Amino acid sequence: MAHRVTGVLIFFFLFVHVLDTALVRVSPEAYDKVVATYKTPIVALLEYGLVAAILFHALNGLRVIAVDFWIKGARYQKQMLWTVVAVWVVLMLGAIYPVLGHAARELFGS
C-alpha cells in the first residue's frame, strides 16, 4: 500500500512541478513569486517528505523486483521489507541536515 501511495504522491509532485515550470512562459513575475514561496520552511518540510516518498518508493521497488524475479523472493519478502525500512530510516536521518538545514537556519538563525 505504501508503494502505491508514494507513487501517487510523486506523480502529484511531478504534475505540479511541470505546471509551475510552465508558468515561466506565461508570466515570469508569477513564476518568481511561486519560486519565492518554495524557499519557506514549510516547503522545506514538504521537500523532506518528497525525499522520503521517492526514497521509499525506489527502495521498495527494488524489493518488489526481487520478490518477482528471485526464486526465493516470496519466502524472504518480510525480511526484505524490514531491510528496506531500516535502510530508508538511516538514509532519511542522513538527509535531515542537507534538506532541512536551510529551513532551520531561517527559523532559528545561523
PDB file of C-alpha atoms in Angstrom:
ATOM      1  CA  MET A   1       0.000   0.000   0.000  1.00  0.00           C
ATOM      2  CA  ALA A   2       2.810   2.421   0.893  1.00  0.00           C
ATOM      3  CA  HIS A   3       4.374   1.800  -2.515  1.00  0.00           C
ATOM      4  CA  ARG A   4       1.171   2.900  -4.244  1.00  0.00           C
ATOM      5  CA  VAL A   5       0.685   5.922  -2.001  1.00  0.00           C
ATOM      6  CA  THR A   6       4.245   7.130  -2.559  1.00  0.00           C
ATOM      7  CA  GLY A   7       3.817   6.584  -6.299  1.00  0.00           C
ATOM      8  CA  VAL A   8       0.703   8.780  -6.343  1.00  0.00           C
ATOM      9  CA  LEU A   9       2.423  11.465  -4.251  1.00  0.00           C
ATOM     10  CA  ILE A  10       5.419  11.505  -6.580  1.00  0.00           C
ATOM     11  CA  PHE A  11       3.113  11.736  -9.607  1.00  0.00           C
ATOM     12  CA  PHE A  12       1.277  14.672  -7.991  1.00  0.00           C
ATOM     13  CA  PHE A  13       4.584  16.439  -7.340  1.00  0.00           C
ATOM     14  CA  LEU A  14       5.693  15.937 -10.942  1.00  0.00           C
ATOM     15  CA  PHE A  15       2.366  17.299 -12.192  1.00  0.00           C
ATOM     16  CA  VAL A  16       2.681  20.436 -10.029  1.00  0.00           C
ATOM     17  CA  HIS A  17       6.330  20.811 -10.984  1.00  0.00           C
ATOM     18  CA  VAL A  18       5.517  20.768 -14.711  1.00  0.00           C
ATOM     19  CA  LEU A  19       2.764  23.340 -14.165  1.00  0.00           C
ATOM     20  CA  ASP A  20       4.910  25.732 -12.138  1.00  0.00           C
ATOM     21  CA  THR A  21       7.796  25.423 -14.578  1.00  0.00           C
ATOM     22  CA  ALA A  22       5.443  26.171 -17.475  1.00  0.00           C
ATOM     23  CA  LEU A  23       4.360  29.306 -15.616  1.00  0.00           C
ATOM     24  CA  VAL A  24       7.638  30.980 -16.574  1.00  0.00           C
ATOM     25  CA  ARG A  25       6.426  31.237 -20.191  1.00  0.00           C
ATOM     26  CA  VAL A  26       3.089  32.722 -19.175  1.00  0.00           C
ATOM     27  CA  SER A  27       4.196  35.200 -16.522  1.00  0.00           C
ATOM     28  CA  PRO A  28       7.797  35.459 -15.322  1.00  0.00           C
ATOM     29  CA  GLU A  29       6.627  37.615 -12.384  1.00  0.00           C
ATOM     30  CA  ALA A  30       4.163  34.960 -11.225  1.00  0.00           C
ATOM     31  CA  TYR A  31       6.862  32.320 -11.649  1.00  0.00           C
ATOM     32  CA  ASP A  32       9.215  34.362  -9.438  1.00  0.00           C
ATOM     33  CA  LYS A  33       6.506  34.597  -6.752  1.00  0.00           C
ATOM     34  CA  VAL A  34       5.951  30.837  -6.856  1.00  0.00           C
ATOM     35  CA  VAL A  35       9.677  30.139  -6.620  1.00  0.00           C
ATOM     36  CA  ALA A  36       9.929  32.550  -3.674  1.00  0.00           C
ATOM     37  CA  THR A  37       7.328  30.508  -1.793  1.00  0.00           C
ATOM     38  CA  TYR A  38       9.491  27.429  -2.323  1.00  0.00           C
ATOM     39  CA  LYS A  39      12.140  28.960  -0.074  1.00  0.00           C
ATOM     40  CA  THR A  40       9.930  28.881   3.020  1.00  0.00           C
ATOM     41  CA  PRO A  41      10.460  26.455   5.925  1.00  0.00           C
ATOM     42  CA  ILE A  42       7.064  24.804   5.344  1.00  0.00           C
ATOM     43  CA  VAL A  43       8.039  23.931   1.798  1.00  0.00           C
ATOM     44  CA  ALA A  44      11.352  22.591   3.125  1.00  0.00           C
ATOM     45  CA  LEU A  45       9.346  20.128   5.221  1.00  0.00           C
ATOM     46  CA  LEU A  46       7.365  19.199   2.116  1.00  0.00           C
ATOM     47  CA  GLU A  47      10.658  18.668   0.267  1.00  0.00           C
ATOM     48  CA  TYR A  48      11.790  16.358   3.044  1.00  0.00           C
ATOM     49  CA  GLY A  49       8.526  14.459   2.615  1.00  0.00           C
ATOM     50  CA  LEU A  50       9.173  14.280  -1.126  1.00  0.00           C
ATOM     51  CA  VAL A  51      12.643  12.868  -0.495  1.00  0.00           C
ATOM     52  CA  ALA A  52      11.080  10.340   1.892  1.00  0.00           C
ATOM     53  CA  ALA A  53       8.477   9.290  -0.675  1.00  0.00           C
ATOM     54  CA  ILE A  54      10.950   8.964  -3.549  1.00  0.00           C
ATOM     55  CA  LEU A  55      13.488   7.084  -1.465  1.00  0.00           C
ATOM     56  CA  PHE A  56      10.937   4.651  -0.044  1.00  0.00           C
ATOM     57  CA  HIS A  57       9.355   4.119  -3.464  1.00  0.00           C
ATOM     58  CA  ALA A  58      12.746   3.391  -5.033  1.00  0.00           C
ATOM     59  CA  LEU A  59      13.943   1.037  -2.294  1.00  0.00           C
ATOM     60  CA  ASN A  60      10.623  -0.783  -2.109  1.00  0.00           C
ATOM     61  CA  GLY A  61      10.586  -1.017  -5.902  1.00  0.00           C
ATOM     62  CA  LEU A  62      13.865  -2.937  -5.713  1.00  0.00           C
ATOM     63  CA  ARG A  63      12.244  -5.240  -3.139  1.00  0.00           C
ATOM     64  CA  VAL A  64       9.246  -5.790  -5.429  1.00  0.00           C
ATOM     65  CA  ILE A  65      11.598  -6.653  -8.281  1.00  0.00           C
ATOM     66  CA  ALA A  66      13.423  -9.137  -6.026  1.00  0.00           C
ATOM     67  CA  VAL A  67      10.143 -10.740  -4.956  1.00  0.00           C
ATOM     68  CA  ASP A  68       9.038 -11.061  -8.588  1.00  0.00           C
ATOM     69  CA  PHE A  69      12.254 -12.279 -10.167  1.00  0.00           C
ATOM     70  CA  TRP A  70      14.171 -14.077  -7.396  1.00  0.00           C
ATOM     71  CA  ILE A  71      13.084 -17.669  -6.891  1.00  0.00           C
ATOM     72  CA  LYS A  72      13.242 -17.265  -3.091  1.00  0.00           C
ATOM     73  CA  GLY A  73      11.840 -13.725  -3.155  1.00  0.00           C
ATOM     74  CA  ALA A  74       8.385 -14.582  -1.855  1.00  0.00           C
ATOM     75  CA  ARG A  75       9.880 -16.524   1.042  1.00  0.00           C
ATOM     76  CA  TYR A  76      12.040 -13.594   2.171  1.00  0.00           C
ATOM     77  CA  GLN A  77       9.727 -10.690   1.370  1.00  0.00           C
ATOM     78  CA  LYS A  78       9.064  -9.796   5.025  1.00  0.00           C
ATOM     79  CA  GLN A  79      12.794  -9.695   5.832  1.00  0.00           C
ATOM     80  CA  MET A  80      13.431  -7.646   2.703  1.00  0.00           C
ATOM     81  CA  LEU A  81      10.686  -5.200   3.718  1.00  0.00           C
ATOM     82  CA  TRP A  82      12.293  -4.654   7.122  1.00  0.00           C
ATOM     83  CA  THR A  83      15.659  -4.225   5.419  1.00  0.00           C
ATOM     84  CA  VAL A  84      14.129  -1.595   3.130  1.00  0.00           C
ATOM     85  CA  VAL A  85      12.614   0.202   6.130  1.00  0.00           C
ATOM     86  CA  ALA A  86      15.921   0.121   8.027  1.00  0.00           C
ATOM     87  CA  VAL A  87      17.922   1.452   5.050  1.00  0.00           C
ATOM     88  CA  TRP A  88      15.224   4.084   4.448  1.00  0.00           C
ATOM     89  CA  VAL A  89      15.366   5.291   8.069  1.00  0.00           C
ATOM     90  CA  VAL A  90      19.171   5.541   8.001  1.00  0.00           C
ATOM     91  CA  LEU A  91      19.144   7.462   4.721  1.00  0.00           C
ATOM     92  CA  MET A  92      16.339   9.757   5.890  1.00  0.00           C
ATOM     93  CA  LEU A  93      18.292  10.558   9.053  1.00  0.00           C
ATOM     94  CA  GLY A  94      21.240  11.423   6.816  1.00  0.00           C
ATOM     95  CA  ALA A  95      19.015  13.684   4.700  1.00  0.00           C
ATOM     96  CA  ILE A  96      17.818  15.827   7.609  1.00  0.00           C
ATOM     97  CA  TYR A  97      20.613  18.401   7.508  1.00  0.00           C
ATOM     98  CA  PRO A  98      21.005  18.707   3.714  1.00  0.00           C
ATOM     99  CA  VAL A  99      17.268  19.107   3.152  1.00  0.00           C
ATOM    100  CA  LEU A 100      16.151  20.922   6.314  1.00  0.00           C
ATOM    101  CA  GLY A 101      19.332  22.835   7.184  1.00  0.00           C
ATOM    102  CA  HIS A 102      18.260  25.968   5.336  1.00  0.00           C
ATOM    103  CA  ALA A 103      14.827  25.937   6.995  1.00  0.00           C
ATOM    104  CA  ALA A 104      16.407  25.549  10.446  1.00  0.00           C
ATOM    105  CA  ARG A 105      18.735  28.490   9.786  1.00  0.00           C
ATOM    106  CA  GLU A 106      15.765  30.527   8.525  1.00  0.00           C
ATOM    107  CA  LEU A 107      13.733  29.789  11.652  1.00  0.00           C
ATOM    108  CA  PHE A 108      16.426  29.810  14.339  1.00  0.00           C
ATOM    109  CA  GLY A 109      19.238  31.864  12.819  1.00  0.00           C
ATOM    110  CA  SER A 110      22.759  30.742  11.929  1.00  0.00           C
TER     111      SER A 110
END
